[in-house]
Amino acid sequence: MAKMEVKTSLLDNMIGVGDMVLLEPLSEDSFINNLKKRFDHNEIYTYIGSVVVSINPYRQLPIYSPEKVEEYRNRNFYELSPHIFALSDEAYRSLRDQDKDQCILITGESGAGKTEASKLVMSYVAAVCGKGAEVNQVKEQLLQSNPVLEAFGNAKTVRNDNSSRFGKYMDIEFDFKGDPLGGVISNYLLEKSRVVKQPRGERNFHIFYQILSGASEDLLNKLKLERDFSRYNYLSLDSARVNGVDDAVNFRTVRNAMQIVGFMDHETQSILEVVAAVLKLGNIEFKPESRVNGLDESKIKDKNELKEICELTGIDQSVLERAFSFRTVEAKQEKVSTTLNVAQAYYARDALAKNLYSRLFSWLVTRINESIKAQTKVRKKVMGVLDIYGFEIFEDNSFEQFIINYCNEKLQQIFIELTLKEEQEEYIREDIEWTHIEYFNNAIICDLIENNQTGILAMLDEECLRPGTVTDDTFLEKLNQICATHQHFESRMSKCSRFLNDTSLPHSCFRIQHYAGKVMYQVEGFVDKNNDLLYRDLSQAMWKANHSLIKALFPEGNPAKINLKRPPTAGSQFKASVATLMKNLQTKNPNYIRCIKPNDKKAAHIFNEALVCHQVRYLGLLENVRVRRAGYAFRQPYELCLERYKMLCKQTWPHWKGPARAGVEVLFNELEIPEEEYSFGRSKIFIRNPRTLFKLEDLRKQRLEDLATLIQKIYRGWKCRTRFLLMKRSQIVIASWYRRYAQQKKYQRIKSSAVVVQSYIRGWKARKLLRELKHQKRCKEAATTIAAYWHGTQARRELKRLKEEARRKHAVAVIWAYWLGLKVRREYRKFFRANAGRKIYEFTLQKIMQKYFLEMKNKVPSLSPIDKNWPARPYLFLDSTHKELKRIFHLWRCKKYRDQFTDQQKLIYEEKLEASELFKDKKALYPASVGQPFHGAYLEISKNPKYKKLKDAVEEKIIIAEVVNKINRANGKCASRIFLLTKNNVLLADQKSGHIKSEVPLGDVTKVSMSSQNDGFFAVHLKEGSGAAGKGDFLFSSDHLIEMATKLYRTTFSQTKQKLNIEISDEFLVQFRQDKVCVKFIQGNQKNGNIPACKRKNNRLLEVAVP
């Protein structure tokens, strides 16, 4: 029987309905019940066609493992159960294989999981795209930009402990292979009012708490901060600590992420100083004072905080103090200075804090873009990820909620348009008749807000620019005049009588009927927030700061660039940003993720149906389902449809031999499905009603049960037959083995009996032979013993005679010796005198000296000048002689050693001495070079015919000819070059062809830089403006670094009479064209011997890994 290929599907083992398009019947209650049923079974993802609906589980689920990534990789969108990885894979494959730019739109209210969804999308794309050192670095930088932006742009709210308080759109750029090249981040509307004031139960931005919790004491002292949160007025205390959040650990994570993204240490320090300044601004307090002219003015109560802020930012204290107390208004050629009362001073302080922080955040985004932008200029494919605030309806809705909801109206508009467009394109592509779909078009609401003449934003800008008294009430009056007859605008003060008695609508409010429902906005604060005014005195004070970052954040403060033109309002800026975003999204293929929050308690396993229903309404999910179902509810390629349902027809089971469409037609005719329930496209079957699909599924399920029964029956019969045959074969094998065993045992018994009989007979014969041999041996031993005793007696007699004769001869010799000694002593007494003692002393001394010199002759050390061994002194009175002799011997052997040197060797030792002065105790590589001779000409250019062309081009004497590794300035890779040093020039030539690449006069060489570690990496700095410095300084790696640097130093001094600067440091700057790049040496593993592993981290940093 042919083996059936089993494939999983969205319809297999389905909990509820995996695709809402198939929901039957379709109503709001059935929609919510289906979401709840799937949520209770940990199925947090549901489809609406190609849209993913995600419910925040508020806990970790085991559905994001590397195994899950591989499971969804390169799979059809509907092939597996709904998952965010399926949408990510579909978008990535469309971008890589079909060359279509993609965008992923993630929407939902705060706490619904938008930020986590964007992280999951980016992590999936990073996991499935290519590998490699450069690709991994780009992926790591893209992923690590998230912690930095979250620290500065996220905060704890009552709905979410990590709520994004800004909108983020990231374009990830890929090459033709689908490998990431870089990215560009755009931010929208940072909630900067949170810097100075937070609602009850919420926190300021994370970075403030992270610095105070995680910074070291030394860093806090530099920033002039204290660890106590209660010391700062801008920090709310009722929720300063968040359960499950470790701000100290997060601070270290942010610092590490900033380093990976490419922030230099001084940049990080400058950022933290600005954050500290913002935090301390909240502690400045004012007191009222009355002037002589009767006007009120303000003064700073305690100037210590002001002093510390000025020390942090490098601003003159008097300049900043005046900016808080006075305001200068310029009109044409006139300047008018007015005092600020206490309320105005507090407004100026808060405006400065908000502007300083929001501009810092925008600078951070720009700086991150510089690091993660694509380095190549090849054509790129783009995948955009939009993580932006969802529709907001609070008890008190103000200007921020107004423009956020305006942005969501635009997103809803483009969502409906692109969804209908995608549906229509598929119908046309499949040659299916397109029927018009009725839906609510929210263009009328967008026009109410953004119309250039009568739109709310246009009237707000007009009111802000109008001379005279401008208040929120005058703005509301204008709205009541212009928008009174608009069907989506409501106000009690309008001319429309149906709202005059609506007590739910206060007089100071207006209401807009958005696509998600009615929202009432309090008009208070609209004018001020739209103006977003920062006094020019404060801008100029910030520009005067000695702090480079703060100075860059306030370019309008430059007196030379004073512009009396009013800056654009917050509303107009946001409107322009939204228009740019919409234009960008319309050029890409959209993919949607709709995030839903199940409850307000941020707790797991709780599903609040009313809250979910509210979100389903304002996200327009039901309308989305209706749009998808307006034509055909389900569509599937013919091959997949036939593969899934072929068992329902005898003609198509088990294998259909023919086109897949013909097989589907046979199948549907066999099942007698009405023709109005389906249509045939070019490559897909379209099913109109979900009931038809469910009928097919029920038939398939029943047929699979029948097939399973049939398979079981056949399998059980096969199993029983196989078991019987196996037992039969086993019985035969056992019987044959037993008979063999019995015969073997019988044979072993007979064999062992024969062996016993043989052993007894052989033993008897052996014992008989042994007795005969022993008798013969005893007879021979008796004769030998008698002869030995006789020979011994004869030998002892002869020995006794010889001993007696020897004693007599010895006695005669002893007597004669004693007699001669007596005679000599009698003769010597005649000549003995009183001075015999001195002669004995001199004789003894002479013998001692003779013995000393003879011993020294044998103990003299080697002739090596570095041998410090010397024999020990034998007698104390020879101490001075012993030392002098050691000195004379050392001088003599040094002279002998020097006499052996040739002129060439003397030059080498002079160079060795020069190298010792330059590098001893400074460069770790130096000790290894001491024992290596300086050859110079390692390539032997004159003898090698390969370099004949190079030899002819160089007319001067070559001092050094060596192959070095030249470091590429762009990516840190190595290329082999021939390094030539002559009396006047340094030349670089191609190793293969011998062609001269560069020629640098020695006068243009200003400095040589290297690290203090055990590596051969060095940089040759060139004089700025010289002809050779066009591309910047040279970076080399050589196995003979000490020799090359020494010879370059001596040759330069001989030529220019100036000492060449040798810089030894683990971090130095080099010039690459117009940029200065920091070369930093770190500890790491080397894969290519002594060649340093160089990595270009970003535009300003090159890391060199040394062991």
Coordinates of N, CA, C and O in Angstrom, one line a residue, residues 418 726 1052:
L418 N -6.1 49.2 1.5 CA -5.1 48.2 1.1 C -5.7 46.8 1.1 O -5.4 45.9 0.3
L726 N 7.1 -16.2 12.5 CA 8.2 -16.0 13.4 C 8.4 -17.2 14.4 O 9.4 -17.7 14.7
T1052 N 64.5 57.8 9.2 CA 63.9 59.1 9.2 C 64.8 60.1 9.9 O 64.9 61.3 9.5

